[in-house]
Amino acid sequence: MAGKEFTVDLNKPLVFQVGHLGETYQDWVHTPIMTEESPRFFKSDFMEMLTRTVWWVVPIVWLPVAFYFIKMSYTMGLPLPIVAILSVFGAFVWTFLEYCFHRFLFHLDTHSYWGNTFHYLIHGCHHKHPNDGLRLVIPPAEAAILAVMFWNLYGILFTLSIRPVMFGGGLIGYVIYDMIHYYVHHGQPTKQSIKTLKKYHLNHHFRIQNKGFGITTTLWDKVFGTLPKTKAAEKSG
């Protein structure tokens, strides 16, 4: 946990320490500590509270919002079959956004003080302490900021009646993403499809961290060439 000139003290709030690691931050953050709970982030109790979220908060908060917007498109006159199709398409679009966020934002190669600090807050903490169930799903305050951004973006991309259902479908996709992400870390899946996703994601954490960015699907890793090789393929290659 020691950089060339700085050592992180896990007994003190972490967030404003990690920036001092500079170029050693990436090695530090991708060396996991396998405890059930990560150290304190902030000295402020209020700020600390905002960083911890139990998994069931996500569907409770966002599913009603999603269905509200989907219903809005229906009340605007879109036929029910079209609403259903666009809801599914909106969730599919989320899988692409999920991939882009994970690859290009959550895995930024940072070295500066504020770059390291930002990265640790949005994703680095999850790689450093992957077993912390309270810092795994996206906190509602952070998700709300992203939701507002995408609502405004969708206002540019879609018509007045299509915008709400695409947004609502995307929210459903997001909820599915966070639930699968939590489950592959803390659940014991019995279905082979979920077992495969669990193995795939844990492989991203503990073996090849610069590949395997999909959580709900491996589709976009296959499309963009970031599908990690299996151990057998690596040995044969």
PDB file of N, CA and C in Angstrom, residues 117-195:
ATOM      1  N   THR A 117      -8.316  10.849  -7.029  1.00  0.00           N
ATOM      2  CA  THR A 117      -9.402  11.006  -6.061  1.00  0.00           C
ATOM      3  C   THR A 117     -10.750  10.733  -6.709  1.00  0.00           C
ATOM      4  N   PHE A 118     -10.962  11.317  -7.896  1.00  0.00           N
ATOM      5  CA  PHE A 118     -12.208  11.105  -8.629  1.00  0.00           C
ATOM      6  C   PHE A 118     -12.384   9.633  -8.983  1.00  0.00           C
ATOM      7  N   HIS A 119     -11.335   9.023  -9.499  1.00  0.00           N
ATOM      8  CA  HIS A 119     -11.428   7.614  -9.893  1.00  0.00           C
ATOM      9  C   HIS A 119     -11.731   6.719  -8.698  1.00  0.00           C
ATOM     10  N   TYR A 120     -11.106   6.992  -7.574  1.00  0.00           N
ATOM     11  CA  TYR A 120     -11.350   6.159  -6.396  1.00  0.00           C
ATOM     12  C   TYR A 120     -12.804   6.252  -5.950  1.00  0.00           C
ATOM     13  N   LEU A 121     -13.357   7.453  -6.009  1.00  0.00           N
ATOM     14  CA  LEU A 121     -14.745   7.644  -5.594  1.00  0.00           C
ATOM     15  C   LEU A 121     -15.725   6.909  -6.500  1.00  0.00           C
ATOM     16  N   ILE A 122     -15.519   6.969  -7.822  1.00  0.00           N
ATOM     17  CA  ILE A 122     -16.523   6.418  -8.735  1.00  0.00           C
ATOM     18  C   ILE A 122     -16.351   4.919  -8.977  1.00  0.00           C
ATOM     19  N   HIS A 123     -15.127   4.394  -8.832  1.00  0.00           N
ATOM     20  CA  HIS A 123     -14.967   2.965  -9.139  1.00  0.00           C
ATOM     21  C   HIS A 123     -13.763   2.316  -8.470  1.00  0.00           C
ATOM     22  N   GLY A 124     -12.715   3.095  -8.240  1.00  0.00           N
ATOM     23  CA  GLY A 124     -11.503   2.504  -7.676  1.00  0.00           C
ATOM     24  C   GLY A 124     -11.749   1.813  -6.352  1.00  0.00           C
ATOM     25  N   CYS A 125     -12.636   2.399  -5.542  1.00  0.00           N
ATOM     26  CA  CYS A 125     -12.935   1.807  -4.236  1.00  0.00           C
ATOM     27  C   CYS A 125     -13.484   0.395  -4.390  1.00  0.00           C
ATOM     28  N   HIS A 126     -14.236   0.149  -5.465  1.00  0.00           N
ATOM     29  CA  HIS A 126     -14.820  -1.174  -5.688  1.00  0.00           C
ATOM     30  C   HIS A 126     -13.742  -2.200  -6.041  1.00  0.00           C
ATOM     31  N   HIS A 127     -12.729  -1.777  -6.778  1.00  0.00           N
ATOM     32  CA  HIS A 127     -11.639  -2.696  -7.090  1.00  0.00           C
ATOM     33  C   HIS A 127     -10.724  -2.910  -5.886  1.00  0.00           C
ATOM     34  N   LYS A 128     -10.583  -1.887  -5.068  1.00  0.00           N
ATOM     35  CA  LYS A 128      -9.726  -2.033  -3.883  1.00  0.00           C
ATOM     36  C   LYS A 128     -10.395  -2.905  -2.834  1.00  0.00           C
ATOM     37  N   HIS A 129     -11.717  -2.748  -2.661  1.00  0.00           N
ATOM     38  CA  HIS A 129     -12.471  -3.503  -1.656  1.00  0.00           C
ATOM     39  C   HIS A 129     -13.682  -4.159  -2.326  1.00  0.00           C
ATOM     40  N   PRO A 130     -13.470  -5.180  -3.173  1.00  0.00           N
ATOM     41  CA  PRO A 130     -14.561  -5.740  -3.970  1.00  0.00           C
ATOM     42  C   PRO A 130     -15.644  -6.455  -3.168  1.00  0.00           C
ATOM     43  N   ASN A 131     -15.372  -6.774  -1.902  1.00  0.00           N
ATOM     44  CA  ASN A 131     -16.369  -7.487  -1.091  1.00  0.00           C
ATOM     45  C   ASN A 131     -17.261  -6.568  -0.264  1.00  0.00           C
ATOM     46  N   ASP A 132     -17.063  -5.268  -0.378  1.00  0.00           N
ATOM     47  CA  ASP A 132     -17.874  -4.323   0.391  1.00  0.00           C
ATOM     48  C   ASP A 132     -19.235  -4.168  -0.278  1.00  0.00           C
ATOM     49  N   GLY A 133     -20.270  -4.776   0.305  1.00  0.00           N
ATOM     50  CA  GLY A 133     -21.598  -4.752  -0.287  1.00  0.00           C
ATOM     51  C   GLY A 133     -22.304  -3.424  -0.185  1.00  0.00           C
ATOM     52  N   LEU A 134     -21.816  -2.521   0.669  1.00  0.00           N
ATOM     53  CA  LEU A 134     -22.453  -1.215   0.820  1.00  0.00           C
ATOM     54  C   LEU A 134     -21.854  -0.166  -0.119  1.00  0.00           C
ATOM     55  N   ARG A 135     -20.776  -0.531  -0.801  1.00  0.00           N
ATOM     56  CA  ARG A 135     -20.187   0.385  -1.782  1.00  0.00           C
ATOM     57  C   ARG A 135     -20.068  -0.322  -3.128  1.00  0.00           C
ATOM     58  N   LEU A 136     -21.167  -0.937  -3.529  1.00  0.00           N
ATOM     59  CA  LEU A 136     -21.181  -1.680  -4.779  1.00  0.00           C
ATOM     60  C   LEU A 136     -22.204  -1.091  -5.743  1.00  0.00           C
ATOM     61  N   VAL A 137     -23.466  -0.998  -5.347  1.00  0.00           N
ATOM     62  CA  VAL A 137     -24.463  -0.361  -6.206  1.00  0.00           C
ATOM     63  C   VAL A 137     -24.254   1.150  -6.195  1.00  0.00           C
ATOM     64  N   ILE A 138     -24.766   1.816  -7.219  1.00  0.00           N
ATOM     65  CA  ILE A 138     -24.572   3.268  -7.332  1.00  0.00           C
ATOM     66  C   ILE A 138     -25.498   3.990  -6.357  1.00  0.00           C
ATOM     67  N   PRO A 139     -24.966   4.855  -5.502  1.00  0.00           N
ATOM     68  CA  PRO A 139     -25.812   5.601  -4.562  1.00  0.00           C
ATOM     69  C   PRO A 139     -26.854   6.440  -5.303  1.00  0.00           C
ATOM     70  N   PRO A 140     -28.062   6.575  -4.743  1.00  0.00           N
ATOM     71  CA  PRO A 140     -29.132   7.316  -5.432  1.00  0.00           C
ATOM     72  C   PRO A 140     -28.753   8.732  -5.833  1.00  0.00           C
ATOM     73  N   ALA A 141     -27.981   9.437  -4.997  1.00  0.00           N
ATOM     74  CA  ALA A 141     -27.617  10.818  -5.332  1.00  0.00           C
ATOM     75  C   ALA A 141     -26.761  10.863  -6.598  1.00  0.00           C
ATOM     76  N   GLU A 142     -25.813   9.955  -6.702  1.00  0.00           N
ATOM     77  CA  GLU A 142     -24.964   9.883  -7.896  1.00  0.00           C
ATOM     78  C   GLU A 142     -25.775   9.452  -9.108  1.00  0.00           C
ATOM     79  N   ALA A 143     -26.643   8.453  -8.920  1.00  0.00           N
ATOM     80  CA  ALA A 143     -27.480   7.974 -10.026  1.00  0.00           C
ATOM     81  C   ALA A 143     -28.420   9.064 -10.514  1.00  0.00           C
ATOM     82  N   ALA A 144     -28.917   9.896  -9.593  1.00  0.00           N
ATOM     83  CA  ALA A 144     -29.836  10.972  -9.976  1.00  0.00           C
ATOM     84  C   ALA A 144     -29.147  11.994 -10.875  1.00  0.00           C
ATOM     85  N   ILE A 145     -27.891  12.283 -10.590  1.00  0.00           N
ATOM     86  CA  ILE A 145     -27.132  13.217 -11.424  1.00  0.00           C
ATOM     87  C   ILE A 145     -27.006  12.673 -12.846  1.00  0.00           C
ATOM     88  N   LEU A 146     -26.662  11.380 -12.949  1.00  0.00           N
ATOM     89  CA  LEU A 146     -26.557  10.744 -14.264  1.00  0.00           C
ATOM     90  C   LEU A 146     -27.906  10.699 -14.972  1.00  0.00           C
ATOM     91  N   ALA A 147     -28.972  10.449 -14.194  1.00  0.00           N
ATOM     92  CA  ALA A 147     -30.315  10.376 -14.785  1.00  0.00           C
ATOM     93  C   ALA A 147     -30.715  11.711 -15.399  1.00  0.00           C
ATOM     94  N   VAL A 148     -30.438  12.793 -14.716  1.00  0.00           N
ATOM     95  CA  VAL A 148     -30.767  14.123 -15.242  1.00  0.00           C
ATOM     96  C   VAL A 148     -29.991  14.390 -16.531  1.00  0.00           C
ATOM     97  N   MET A 149     -28.726  13.997 -16.546  1.00  0.00           N
ATOM     98  CA  MET A 149     -27.907  14.190 -17.744  1.00  0.00           C
ATOM     99  C   MET A 149     -28.503  13.434 -18.936  1.00  0.00           C
ATOM    100  N   PHE A 150     -28.902  12.190 -18.703  1.00  0.00           N
ATOM    101  CA  PHE A 150     -29.435  11.392 -19.812  1.00  0.00           C
ATOM    102  C   PHE A 150     -30.840  11.826 -20.204  1.00  0.00           C
ATOM    103  N   TRP A 151     -31.620  12.298 -19.257  1.00  0.00           N
ATOM    104  CA  TRP A 151     -32.937  12.839 -19.606  1.00  0.00           C
ATOM    105  C   TRP A 151     -32.798  14.021 -20.556  1.00  0.00           C
ATOM    106  N   ASN A 152     -31.846  14.886 -20.284  1.00  0.00           N
ATOM    107  CA  ASN A 152     -31.611  16.032 -21.156  1.00  0.00           C
ATOM    108  C   ASN A 152     -31.058  15.596 -22.515  1.00  0.00           C
ATOM    109  N   LEU A 153     -30.146  14.624 -22.510  1.00  0.00           N
ATOM    110  CA  LEU A 153     -29.595  14.115 -23.767  1.00  0.00           C
ATOM    111  C   LEU A 153     -30.687  13.477 -24.614  1.00  0.00           C
ATOM    112  N   TYR A 154     -31.555  12.697 -23.981  1.00  0.00           N
ATOM    113  CA  TYR A 154     -32.629  12.044 -24.717  1.00  0.00           C
ATOM    114  C   TYR A 154     -33.625  13.057 -25.282  1.00  0.00           C
ATOM    115  N   GLY A 155     -33.700  14.233 -24.652  1.00  0.00           N
ATOM    116  CA  GLY A 155     -34.535  15.295 -25.192  1.00  0.00           C
ATOM    117  C   GLY A 155     -34.035  15.789 -26.533  1.00  0.00           C
ATOM    118  N   ILE A 156     -32.737  15.662 -26.774  1.00  0.00           N
ATOM    119  CA  ILE A 156     -32.142  16.053 -28.047  1.00  0.00           C
ATOM    120  C   ILE A 156     -32.296  14.933 -29.085  1.00  0.00           C
ATOM    121  N   LEU A 157     -32.175  13.682 -28.613  1.00  0.00           N
ATOM    122  CA  LEU A 157     -32.118  12.551 -29.526  1.00  0.00           C
ATOM    123  C   LEU A 157     -33.487  12.046 -29.983  1.00  0.00           C
ATOM    124  N   PHE A 158     -34.515  12.209 -29.133  1.00  0.00           N
ATOM    125  CA  PHE A 158     -35.796  11.562 -29.406  1.00  0.00           C
ATOM    126  C   PHE A 158     -36.945  12.566 -29.417  1.00  0.00           C
ATOM    127  N   THR A 159     -38.049  12.125 -30.002  1.00  0.00           N
ATOM    128  CA  THR A 159     -39.250  12.956 -30.031  1.00  0.00           C
ATOM    129  C   THR A 159     -39.858  13.047 -28.634  1.00  0.00           C
ATOM    130  N   LEU A 160     -40.815  13.945 -28.491  1.00  0.00           N
ATOM    131  CA  LEU A 160     -41.429  14.201 -27.183  1.00  0.00           C
ATOM    132  C   LEU A 160     -42.065  12.948 -26.586  1.00  0.00           C
ATOM    133  N   SER A 161     -42.712  12.132 -27.431  1.00  0.00           N
ATOM    134  CA  SER A 161     -43.404  10.950 -26.903  1.00  0.00           C
ATOM    135  C   SER A 161     -42.486   9.741 -26.734  1.00  0.00           C
ATOM    136  N   ILE A 162     -41.398   9.672 -27.496  1.00  0.00           N
ATOM    137  CA  ILE A 162     -40.473   8.536 -27.398  1.00  0.00           C
ATOM    138  C   ILE A 162     -39.460   8.730 -26.269  1.00  0.00           C
ATOM    139  N   ARG A 163     -39.134   9.972 -25.988  1.00  0.00           N
ATOM    140  CA  ARG A 163     -38.144  10.277 -24.955  1.00  0.00           C
ATOM    141  C   ARG A 163     -38.437   9.593 -23.615  1.00  0.00           C
ATOM    142  N   PRO A 164     -39.667   9.691 -23.069  1.00  0.00           N
ATOM    143  CA  PRO A 164     -39.900   9.096 -21.747  1.00  0.00           C
ATOM    144  C   PRO A 164     -39.740   7.582 -21.717  1.00  0.00           C
ATOM    145  N   VAL A 165     -40.229   6.865 -22.730  1.00  0.00           N
ATOM    146  CA  VAL A 165     -40.162   5.409 -22.700  1.00  0.00           C
ATOM    147  C   VAL A 165     -38.724   4.918 -22.883  1.00  0.00           C
ATOM    148  N   MET A 166     -37.937   5.611 -23.698  1.00  0.00           N
ATOM    149  CA  MET A 166     -36.530   5.248 -23.833  1.00  0.00           C
ATOM    150  C   MET A 166     -35.786   5.486 -22.523  1.00  0.00           C
ATOM    151  N   PHE A 167     -36.127   6.567 -21.863  1.00  0.00           N
ATOM    152  CA  PHE A 167     -35.504   6.888 -20.578  1.00  0.00           C
ATOM    153  C   PHE A 167     -35.913   5.851 -19.530  1.00  0.00           C
ATOM    154  N   GLY A 168     -37.219   5.538 -19.475  1.00  0.00           N
ATOM    155  CA  GLY A 168     -37.707   4.550 -18.519  1.00  0.00           C
ATOM    156  C   GLY A 168     -37.124   3.170 -18.764  1.00  0.00           C
ATOM    157  N   GLY A 169     -37.032   2.770 -20.032  1.00  0.00           N
ATOM    158  CA  GLY A 169     -36.410   1.494 -20.363  1.00  0.00           C
ATOM    159  C   GLY A 169     -34.954   1.456 -19.949  1.00  0.00           C
ATOM    160  N   GLY A 170     -34.271   2.581 -20.134  1.00  0.00           N
ATOM    161  CA  GLY A 170     -32.877   2.672 -19.702  1.00  0.00           C
ATOM    162  C   GLY A 170     -32.733   2.521 -18.193  1.00  0.00           C
ATOM    163  N   LEU A 171     -33.674   3.106 -17.451  1.00  0.00           N
ATOM    164  CA  LEU A 171     -33.642   2.962 -15.994  1.00  0.00           C
ATOM    165  C   LEU A 171     -33.842   1.506 -15.573  1.00  0.00           C
ATOM    166  N   ILE A 172     -34.738   0.804 -16.265  1.00  0.00           N
ATOM    167  CA  ILE A 172     -34.915  -0.621 -15.972  1.00  0.00           C
ATOM    168  C   ILE A 172     -33.617  -1.377 -16.260  1.00  0.00           C
ATOM    169  N   GLY A 173     -32.969  -1.038 -17.373  1.00  0.00           N
ATOM    170  CA  GLY A 173     -31.683  -1.648 -17.694  1.00  0.00           C
ATOM    171  C   GLY A 173     -30.657  -1.381 -16.614  1.00  0.00           C
ATOM    172  N   TYR A 174     -30.655  -0.148 -16.098  1.00  0.00           N
ATOM    173  CA  TYR A 174     -29.720   0.199 -15.029  1.00  0.00           C
ATOM    174  C   TYR A 174     -29.986  -0.615 -13.770  1.00  0.00           C
ATOM    175  N   VAL A 175     -31.257  -0.759 -13.386  1.00  0.00           N
ATOM    176  CA  VAL A 175     -31.602  -1.538 -12.194  1.00  0.00           C
ATOM    177  C   VAL A 175     -31.147  -2.985 -12.357  1.00  0.00           C
ATOM    178  N   ILE A 176     -31.392  -3.559 -13.534  1.00  0.00           N
ATOM    179  CA  ILE A 176     -30.943  -4.932 -13.798  1.00  0.00           C
ATOM    180  C   ILE A 176     -29.426  -5.026 -13.659  1.00  0.00           C
ATOM    181  N   TYR A 177     -28.733  -4.048 -14.202  1.00  0.00           N
ATOM    182  CA  TYR A 177     -27.265  -4.005 -14.109  1.00  0.00           C
ATOM    183  C   TYR A 177     -26.792  -4.019 -12.659  1.00  0.00           C
ATOM    184  N   ASP A 178     -27.332  -3.122 -11.846  1.00  0.00           N
ATOM    185  CA  ASP A 178     -26.875  -3.037 -10.459  1.00  0.00           C
ATOM    186  C   ASP A 178     -27.224  -4.292  -9.671  1.00  0.00           C
ATOM    187  N   MET A 179     -28.390  -4.900  -9.946  1.00  0.00           N
ATOM    188  CA  MET A 179     -28.781  -6.119  -9.241  1.00  0.00           C
ATOM    189  C   MET A 179     -27.883  -7.298  -9.641  1.00  0.00           C
ATOM    190  N   ILE A 180     -27.591  -7.409 -10.942  1.00  0.00           N
ATOM    191  CA  ILE A 180     -26.688  -8.475 -11.380  1.00  0.00           C
ATOM    192  C   ILE A 180     -25.297  -8.253 -10.811  1.00  0.00           C
ATOM    193  N   HIS A 181     -24.840  -7.016 -10.841  1.00  0.00           N
ATOM    194  CA  HIS A 181     -23.505  -6.714 -10.314  1.00  0.00           C
ATOM    195  C   HIS A 181     -23.395  -7.100  -8.841  1.00  0.00           C
ATOM    196  N   TYR A 182     -24.427  -6.752  -8.077  1.00  0.00           N
ATOM    197  CA  TYR A 182     -24.404  -7.117  -6.662  1.00  0.00           C
ATOM    198  C   TYR A 182     -24.426  -8.641  -6.503  1.00  0.00           C
ATOM    199  N   TYR A 183     -25.266  -9.292  -7.293  1.00  0.00           N
ATOM    200  CA  TYR A 183     -25.443 -10.741  -7.117  1.00  0.00           C
ATOM    201  C   TYR A 183     -24.197 -11.530  -7.510  1.00  0.00           C
ATOM    202  N   VAL A 184     -23.497 -11.099  -8.561  1.00  0.00           N
ATOM    203  CA  VAL A 184     -22.305 -11.852  -8.954  1.00  0.00           C
ATOM    204  C   VAL A 184     -21.191 -11.718  -7.922  1.00  0.00           C
ATOM    205  N   HIS A 185     -21.256 -10.674  -7.103  1.00  0.00           N
ATOM    206  CA  HIS A 185     -20.281 -10.537  -6.021  1.00  0.00           C
ATOM    207  C   HIS A 185     -20.710 -11.261  -4.752  1.00  0.00           C
ATOM    208  N   HIS A 186     -21.998 -11.214  -4.428  1.00  0.00           N
ATOM    209  CA  HIS A 186     -22.439 -11.687  -3.110  1.00  0.00           C
ATOM    210  C   HIS A 186     -23.419 -12.856  -3.147  1.00  0.00           C
ATOM    211  N   GLY A 187     -23.897 -13.213  -4.331  1.00  0.00           N
ATOM    212  CA  GLY A 187     -24.836 -14.327  -4.433  1.00  0.00           C
ATOM    213  C   GLY A 187     -24.134 -15.637  -4.748  1.00  0.00           C
ATOM    214  N   GLN A 188     -24.890 -16.698  -4.638  1.00  0.00           N
ATOM    215  CA  GLN A 188     -24.405 -18.035  -4.999  1.00  0.00           C
ATOM    216  C   GLN A 188     -25.325 -18.580  -6.087  1.00  0.00           C
ATOM    217  N   PRO A 189     -25.090 -18.189  -7.339  1.00  0.00           N
ATOM    218  CA  PRO A 189     -26.016 -18.553  -8.424  1.00  0.00           C
ATOM    219  C   PRO A 189     -26.053 -20.055  -8.675  1.00  0.00           C
ATOM    220  N   THR A 190     -27.228 -20.520  -9.054  1.00  0.00           N
ATOM    221  CA  THR A 190     -27.408 -21.924  -9.421  1.00  0.00           C
ATOM    222  C   THR A 190     -27.603 -22.079 -10.926  1.00  0.00           C
ATOM    223  N   LYS A 191     -28.139 -21.052 -11.579  1.00  0.00           N
ATOM    224  CA  LYS A 191     -28.311 -21.097 -13.027  1.00  0.00           C
ATOM    225  C   LYS A 191     -26.969 -20.907 -13.723  1.00  0.00           C
ATOM    226  N   GLN A 192     -26.742 -21.690 -14.752  1.00  0.00           N
ATOM    227  CA  GLN A 192     -25.458 -21.656 -15.435  1.00  0.00           C
ATOM    228  C   GLN A 192     -25.159 -20.290 -16.046  1.00  0.00           C
ATOM    229  N   SER A 193     -26.204 -19.615 -16.563  1.00  0.00           N
ATOM    230  CA  SER A 193     -25.986 -18.312 -17.192  1.00  0.00           C
ATOM    231  C   SER A 193     -25.439 -17.294 -16.196  1.00  0.00           C
ATOM    232  N   ILE A 194     -25.976 -17.307 -14.981  1.00  0.00           N
ATOM    233  CA  ILE A 194     -25.499 -16.373 -13.959  1.00  0.00           C
ATOM    234  C   ILE A 194     -24.140 -16.813 -13.421  1.00  0.00           C
ATOM    235  N   LYS A 195     -23.923 -18.127 -13.307  1.00  0.00           N
ATOM    236  CA  LYS A 195     -22.603 -18.621 -12.909  1.00  0.00           C
ATOM    237  C   LYS A 195     -21.534 -18.132 -13.881  1.00  0.00           C
TER     238      LYS A 195
END
